[in-house]
C-alpha positions as semicolon CSV with decimal commas, in nm:
position;residue;x (nm);y (nm);z (nm)
1;M;32,318;2,545;4,353
2;K;32,328;2,332;3,997
3;Y;32,578;2,067;3,929
4;D;32,602;1,810;3,619
5;L;32,695;1,533;3,844
6;V;32,671;1,528;4,220
7;V;32,843;1,172;4,400
8;V;32,714;1,141;4,722
9;G;33,025;0,972;4,911
10;G;33,396;1,088;4,924
11;G;33,543;0,710;4,955
12;P;33,692;0,486;4,740
13;A;33,363;0,433;4,496
14;G;33,281;0,826;4,484
15;L;33,627;0,933;4,442
16;A;33,712;0,700;4,113
17;A;33,368;0,786;3,959
18;A;33,441;1,135;3,991
19;V;33,739;1,117;3,825
20;E;33,613;0,903;3,576
21;A;33,311;1,106;3,465
22;K;33,573;1,427;3,436
23;K;33,794;1,208;3,207
24;N;33,469;1,151;2,999
25;G;33,432;1,539;2,953
26;I;33,192;1,627;3,276
27;E;33,330;1,947;3,405
28;N;33,066;2,055;3,658
29;I;33,108;1,753;3,950
30;L;33,053;1,796;4,351
31;V;33,185;1,529;4,556
32;I;32,996;1,514;4,885
33;E;33,141;1,356;5,206
34;R;33,028;1,354;5,576
35;D;33,351;1,283;5,741
36;K;33,643;1,570;5,786
37;E;33,888;1,404;5,513
38;L;33,815;1,242;5,188
39;G;33,929;0,844;5,153
40;G;33,627;0,693;5,350
41;I;33,746;0,364;5,513
42;L;34,080;0,360;5,347
43;Q;34,213;0,580;5,579
44;Q;34,182;0,350;5,888
45;C;34,301;0,046;5,712
46;I;34,726;0,113;5,752
47;H;34,785;-0,251;5,655
48;N;34,904;-0,338;5,329
49;G;34,772;-0,518;5,027
50;F;34,547;-0,252;4,848
51;G;34,631;-0,183;4,478
52;L;34,731;-0,457;4,335
53;H;34,517;-0,493;4,042
54;E;34,473;-0,100;4,038
55;F;34,829;0,031;4,084
56;K;35,025;-0,301;3,998
57;E;35,182;-0,270;4,339
58;Q;35,116;-0,281;4,724
59;L;34,964;-0,003;4,889
60;T;34,839;0,065;5,232
61;G;34,485;0,194;5,251
62;P;34,584;0,584;5,309
63;E;34,826;0,556;5,025
64;Y;34,564;0,394;4,785
65;A;34,339;0,661;4,873
66;G;34,579;0,921;4,836
67;R;34,617;0,862;4,508
68;F;34,253;0,910;4,382
69;I;34,251;1,226;4,624
70;K;34,567;1,365;4,424
71;Q;34,376;1,305;4,117
72;L;34,050;1,444;4,226
73;E;34,261;1,775;4,351
74;E;34,472;1,826;3,957
75;M;34,166;1,784;3,809
76;N;33,992;2,073;4,024
77;I;33,672;1,842;4,133
78;E;33,482;2,029;4,367
79;F;33,401;1,867;4,697
80;K;33,276;1,952;5,036
81;L;33,377;1,768;5,328
82;D;33,181;1,732;5,688
83;T;32,836;1,782;5,463
84;M;32,550;1,568;5,554
85;V;32,316;1,468;5,281
86;L;31,971;1,433;5,429
87;D;31,786;1,360;5,095
88;V;31,804;1,264;4,716
89;T;31,480;1,319;4,541
90;P;31,338;1,139;4,223
91;E;31,425;1,463;4,052
92;K;31,771;1,467;4,172
93;Q;31,756;1,720;4,397
94;I;32,010;1,699;4,703
95;H;31,929;1,838;5,038
96;A;32,255;1,880;5,245
97;I;32,375;2,087;5,543
98;N;32,707;2,167;5,705
99;T;32,826;2,419;5,929
100;K;32,998;2,661;5,676
101;D;32,712;2,682;5,416
102;G;32,421;2,589;5,611
103;Y;32,109;2,430;5,423
104;M;32,161;2,354;5,031
105;L;31,977;2,257;4,767
106;I;32,145;2,116;4,499
107;D;32,011;2,041;4,132
108;A;32,217;1,781;3,934
109;K;32,136;1,633;3,604
110;A;32,297;1,283;3,730
111;V;32,375;1,142;4,082
112;I;32,616;0,844;4,166
113;L;32,505;0,674;4,512
114;A;32,861;0,589;4,691
115;M;32,812;0,553;5,064
116;G;32,997;0,280;5,103
117;C;32,862;0,049;5,398
118;R;32,846;-0,019;5,776
119;E;32,884;-0,296;6,048
120;R;32,652;-0,498;6,195
121;T;32,624;-0,458;6,518
122;R;32,576;-0,682;6,866
123;G;32,211;-0,552;6,870
124;A;32,185;-0,672;6,514
125;I;32,272;-1,056;6,591
126;S;32,130;-1,078;6,936
127;I;32,385;-1,229;7,130
128;P;32,291;-1,364;7,484
129;G;32,474;-1,263;7,812
130;E;32,547;-0,933;8,043
131;R;32,598;-0,612;7,845
132;P;32,983;-0,484;8,013
133;A;33,254;-0,230;7,836
134;G;33,500;-0,393;7,598
135;I;33,236;-0,495;7,297
136;F;33,355;-0,313;6,956
137;T;33,259;-0,394;6,601
138;A;33,595;-0,470;6,473
139;G;33,564;-0,146;6,256
140;T;33,540;0,058;6,557
141;A;33,830;-0,115;6,709
142;Q;34,045;-0,036;6,395
143;R;33,987;0,312;6,400
144;Y;34,048;0,312;6,794
145;V;34,409;0,157;6,721
146;N;34,522;0,285;6,401
147;M;34,370;0,639;6,423
148;E;34,288;0,751;6,756
149;G;34,551;0,571;6,923
150;Y;34,398;0,380;7,202
151;M;34,431;0,027;7,270
152;V;34,122;-0,160;7,290
153;G;34,195;-0,453;7,525
154;K;34,491;-0,669;7,600
155;K;34,282;-1,087;7,594
156;V;34,079;-1,064;7,283
157;L;33,841;-1,326;7,156
158;I;33,674;-1,227;6,770
159;L;33,346;-1,341;6,649
160;G;33,300;-1,357;6,300
161;S;33,561;-1,431;6,062
162;G;33,484;-1,153;5,792
163;D;33,798;-0,969;5,651
164;I;33,833;-0,697;5,921
165;G;33,786;-0,926;6,199
166;L;34,060;-1,119;6,035
167;I;34,299;-0,836;6,004
168;M;34,243;-0,682;6,349
169;A;34,337;-1,034;6,470
170;R;34,688;-0,986;6,350
171;R;34,649;-0,620;6,444
172;M;34,611;-0,684;6,789
173;T;34,842;-0,943;6,812
174;L;35,105;-0,701;6,673
175;E;35,016;-0,447;6,953
176;G;35,086;-0,681;7,207
177;A;34,750;-0,816;7,305
178;K;34,659;-1,207;7,294
179;V;34,400;-1,320;7,059
180;E;34,231;-1,652;7,203
181;A;34,031;-1,745;6,887
182;V;33,841;-1,628;6,629
183;V;33,478;-1,793;6,642
184;E;33,250;-1,873;6,348
185;L;32,906;-1,939;6,307
186;M;32,910;-2,069;5,950
187;P;33,107;-2,377;5,818
188;F;33,293;-2,194;5,612
189;S;33,521;-1,886;5,681
190;G;33,351;-1,506;5,534
191;G;33,699;-1,370;5,493
192;L;33,957;-1,427;5,179
193;A;34,181;-1,705;5,160
194;R;34,496;-1,497;5,194
195;N;34,375;-1,300;5,531
196;I;34,296;-1,672;5,697
197;A;34,665;-1,737;5,624
198;Q;34,814;-1,402;5,675
199;C;34,639;-1,315;5,961
200;L;34,544;-1,639;6,173
201;N;34,763;-1,932;6,088
202;D;35,109;-1,701;6,092
203;Y;35,021;-1,623;6,455
204;D;34,886;-1,926;6,541
205;I;34,552;-1,803;6,614
206;P;34,277;-2,082;6,594
207;L;33,970;-2,026;6,397
208;Y;33,658;-2,253;6,529
209;L;33,408;-2,299;6,242
210;S;33,055;-2,354;6,326
211;H;33,081;-2,198;6,668
212;T;32,889;-1,926;6,844
213;I;32,894;-1,745;7,133
214;I;32,628;-1,848;7,425
215;D;32,701;-1,628;7,693
216;I;32,894;-1,277;7,802
217;K;32,988;-1,224;8,146
218;G;33,111;-0,880;8,282
219;K;32,970;-0,637;8,537
220;D;33,158;-0,306;8,431
221;R;33,430;-0,441;8,179
222;L;33,380;-0,775;8,002
223;E;33,553;-1,055;8,222
224;S;33,430;-1,409;7,997
225;V;33,291;-1,503;7,718
226;T;33,162;-1,896;7,642
227;I;33,145;-2,030;7,307
228;A;32,963;-2,363;7,195
229;K;32,967;-2,589;6,872
230;V;32,611;-2,586;6,625
231;D;32,477;-2,831;6,486
232;E;32,318;-2,800;6,102
233;N;32,022;-2,577;6,244
234;R;32,312;-2,352;6,381
235;K;32,202;-2,439;6,747
236;P;32,478;-2,491;7,040
237;I;32,545;-2,830;7,089
238;S;32,535;-2,930;7,454
239;G;32,858;-3,029;7,604
240;T;33,073;-2,842;7,367
241;E;33,123;-2,533;7,614
242;R;33,421;-2,339;7,607
243;T;33,490;-2,053;7,844
244;Y;33,751;-1,807;7,749
245;E;33,870;-1,484;8,030
246;V;33,927;-1,200;7,815
247;D;33,836;-0,817;7,844
248;T;33,739;-0,758;7,480
249;L;33,495;-0,912;7,208
250;L;33,549;-0,785;6,870
251;L;33,281;-0,854;6,649
252;S;33,323;-0,882;6,274
253;V;32,979;-1,050;6,197
254;G;32,893;-0,868;5,853
255;L;32,881;-0,518;5,638
256;I;32,547;-0,395;5,524
257;P;32,536;-0,106;5,258
258;E;32,410;0,211;5,359
259;N;32,098;0,243;5,183
260;D;31,895;0,472;5,419
261;I;31,926;0,779;5,139
262;S;31,857;0,546;4,893
263;R;31,547;0,373;4,997
264;S;31,372;0,725;5,100
265;T;31,454;0,815;4,727
266;G;31,267;0,527;4,618
267;V;31,555;0,349;4,484
268;E;31,467;-0,053;4,447
269;I;31,668;-0,258;4,686
270;D;31,755;-0,611;4,625
271;G;31,686;-0,817;4,940
272;R;31,994;-1,057;4,877
273;T;32,255;-0,787;4,855
274;N;32,053;-0,508;5,077
275;G;32,188;-0,258;4,776
276;A;31,990;-0,103;4,479
277;V;31,923;-0,310;4,152
278;V;32,107;-0,220;3,879
279;N;32,139;-0,239;3,528
280;E;32,436;-0,247;3,281
281;M;32,529;0,093;3,314
282;M;32,492;0,091;3,734
283;Q;32,172;0,292;3,701
284;T;31,920;0,204;3,957
285;N;31,517;0,213;3,874
286;I;31,512;0,612;3,908
287;D;31,665;0,780;3,583
288;G;31,961;0,963;3,646
289;I;32,066;0,821;3,965
290;F;32,337;0,524;3,974
291;A;32,536;0,327;4,228
292;C;32,834;0,164;4,283
293;G;33,089;-0,018;4,542
294;N;33,020;-0,152;4,885
295;V;32,665;0,062;4,883
296;L;32,581;-0,147;4,571
297;H;32,718;-0,492;4,719
298;V;33,004;-0,569;4,962
299;H;33,300;-0,594;4,807
300;D;33,657;-0,793;4,878
301;L;33,884;-0,554;4,728
302;V;33,900;-0,205;4,706
303;D;34,067;-0,246;4,362
304;F;33,712;-0,446;4,252
305;V;33,530;-0,118;4,391
306;S;33,746;0,135;4,216
307;A;33,705;-0,066;3,876
308;E;33,339;-0,069;3,932
309;A;33,268;0,320;3,996
310;R;33,446;0,405;3,690
311;K;33,175;0,183;3,511
312;A;32,942;0,412;3,701
313;G;33,146;0,749;3,601
314;V;33,175;0,671;3,227
315;A;32,766;0,547;3,247
316;A;32,664;0,899;3,420
317;S;32,852;1,081;3,195
318;K;32,654;0,944;2,865
319;Y;32,365;0,981;3,066
320;I;32,432;1,345;3,066
321;K;32,538;1,420;2,727
322;G;32,219;1,202;2,595
323;T;32,376;0,911;2,430
324;V;32,234;0,618;2,636
325;S;32,028;0,377;2,406
326;D;31,693;0,275;2,529
327;G;31,570;-0,133;2,445
328;D;31,430;-0,413;2,611
329;Y;31,572;-0,542;2,957
330;K;31,706;-0,909;2,988
331;E;31,677;-1,019;3,375
332;I;31,944;-1,182;3,539
333;K;31,822;-1,472;3,697
334;N;31,996;-1,725;3,961
335;G;32,040;-2,109;3,963
336;F;32,174;-2,361;4,219
337;G;32,456;-2,223;4,415
338;I;32,450;-1,865;4,365
339;G;32,332;-1,595;4,607
340;Y;32,301;-1,287;4,387
341;T;32,435;-1,152;4,048
342;V;32,495;-0,777;4,003
343;P;32,386;-0,620;3,785
344;Q;32,042;-0,765;3,792
345;K;31,923;-0,678;3,438
346;F;32,056;-0,527;3,085
347;R;32,035;-0,396;2,782
348;A;32,258;-0,560;2,521
349;N;32,271;-0,224;2,303
350;N;32,421;-0,060;2,562
351;I;32,745;-0,281;2,625
352;D;33,062;-0,239;2,425
353;K;33,215;-0,526;2,410
354;S;33,136;-0,745;2,718
355;L;32,886;-0,763;3,020
356;E;33,062;-0,791;3,381
357;V;32,866;-0,986;3,649
358;F;32,965;-1,007;3,996
359;M;32,834;-1,277;4,237
360;R;32,859;-1,463;4,546
361;V;32,780;-1,807;4,571
362;R;32,573;-1,991;4,869
363;N;32,825;-2,258;4,994
364;I;33,193;-2,420;4,952
365;Y;33,164;-2,604;4,606
366;H;33,431;-2,792;4,448
367;D;33,462;-2,896;4,094
368;M;33,209;-2,714;3,975
369;K;33,113;-2,537;3,625
370;L;32,962;-2,196;3,598
371;E;32,698;-2,186;3,332
372;V;32,502;-1,902;3,203
373;K;32,185;-2,048;3,000
374;D;31,893;-1,904;2,781
375;G;31,634;-2,171;2,862
376;D;31,770;-2,488;2,884
377;N;32,048;-2,351;2,612
378;V;32,397;-2,303;2,782
379;I;32,540;-2,001;2,605
380;M;32,886;-2,016;2,835
381;S;33,022;-2,240;3,081
382;I;33,366;-2,180;3,305
383;K;33,551;-2,468;3,481
384;K;33,536;-2,366;3,857
385;P;33,758;-2,611;4,077
386;H;33,676;-2,398;4,398
387;V;33,447;-2,170;4,502
388;A;33,333;-1,989;4,837
389;P;33,114;-1,749;4,955
390;G;33,414;-1,536;5,114
391;E;33,542;-1,472;4,778
392;M;33,351;-1,248;4,498
393;E;33,310;-1,435;4,169
394;K;33,282;-1,225;3,864
395;I;33,208;-1,340;3,439
396;M;33,253;-1,145;3,136
397;I;33,004;-1,224;2,893
398;P;33,044;-1,109;2,534
399;K;32,795;-0,896;2,387
400;V;32,795;-1,116;2,059
401;I;32,656;-1,385;2,304
402;L;32,389;-1,158;2,469
403;E;32,294;-1,026;2,131
404;K;32,160;-1,389;2,055
405;I;31,955;-1,473;2,326
406;Q;31,602;-1,561;2,254
407;G;31,402;-1,507;2,600
408;N;31,338;-1,286;2,832
409;E;31,607;-1,386;3,070
410;I;31,934;-1,554;3,142
411;T;32,020;-1,804;3,429
412;V;32,370;-1,848;3,573
413;E;32,392;-2,107;3,806
414;L;32,675;-2,407;3,900
415;V;32,650;-2,738;3,812
416;R;32,895;-3,053;3,894
417;G;33,192;-3,031;3,673
418;D;33,140;-3,392;3,546
419;K;32,764;-3,307;3,400
């Protein structure tokens, strides 16, 4: 099998990338999805709030996915469901398997990696205590309740204030469960401010920051969870223990980009994002292999995933057509307060009007300025009254500024607003 473009993953990133590549003149496209339907995680996200940026209206997850699936079908873009990609070689040969076609070798001129992300589990965070039934990741509970029709429990505690956990606090309440509390290890929430307001405050669900679980009890089914406040070193403080009698514990303790295939291919991974290192065209260190969406870095909104995926679709189209300009790379370094930036490097001659740089900050900061520096020279400065790790930031650096850079790198950092 030979295709111009193969997209690995049929979630929001893969769908948007394939549609955009088709719009840019690439005819022979294949989307490979391991699930039984397109749409990825959106199919179990039945709450609204999707599409405000992309479609200028509020949609549920399935509605949002449906818009892109419809475009895919109208454009006659080929896709394979229930198909597992086993390997992608640096030469852009895809090894895949399903029950209909058997083992397949697929050659592509370009590959877009759009595998999304997975949840961090109990084993990854080493919670002490017994191991009874009734402990789920928030996403698993979401699938059980929204798609399978199973109620996972009646008295619930949630560890971690990621967006899925916050949304499930509301969902469980609406289904008749009692959510005792949301417990967060960090001194700040990992979720969007609007989700804290709409999912916790509106339902009088308490959020305990700087707290963690120190014990779990239960023989067959979960019976109780004990939490405690933690100090600045995240160690439990004696005397602050509190025990909740619950039958269910949901874990919302972070998402990890699904990069097992990327690593085996030889894609360079950024240890801060757990996603690929990419350039201004969303291309990895391997020629003709691109990455976008949550497999690259975890996004807040699916609208941003779609926008980023479109960039990858356009870039892959240019690569297939042979219209990419070569040039010397400039690195994007992170200064004070910046956790990571994507992309990590760029060539100014491949940028049309401006370079979009996504980032997350390390802590909650007030009255700051976001500065971009060429050495000691400030080439761009933006006021930031409030920034937090739970909300992704982005800046647009005009091409005319990037073309004037003297050094081999630029630095993005936060500085006090009064400086």
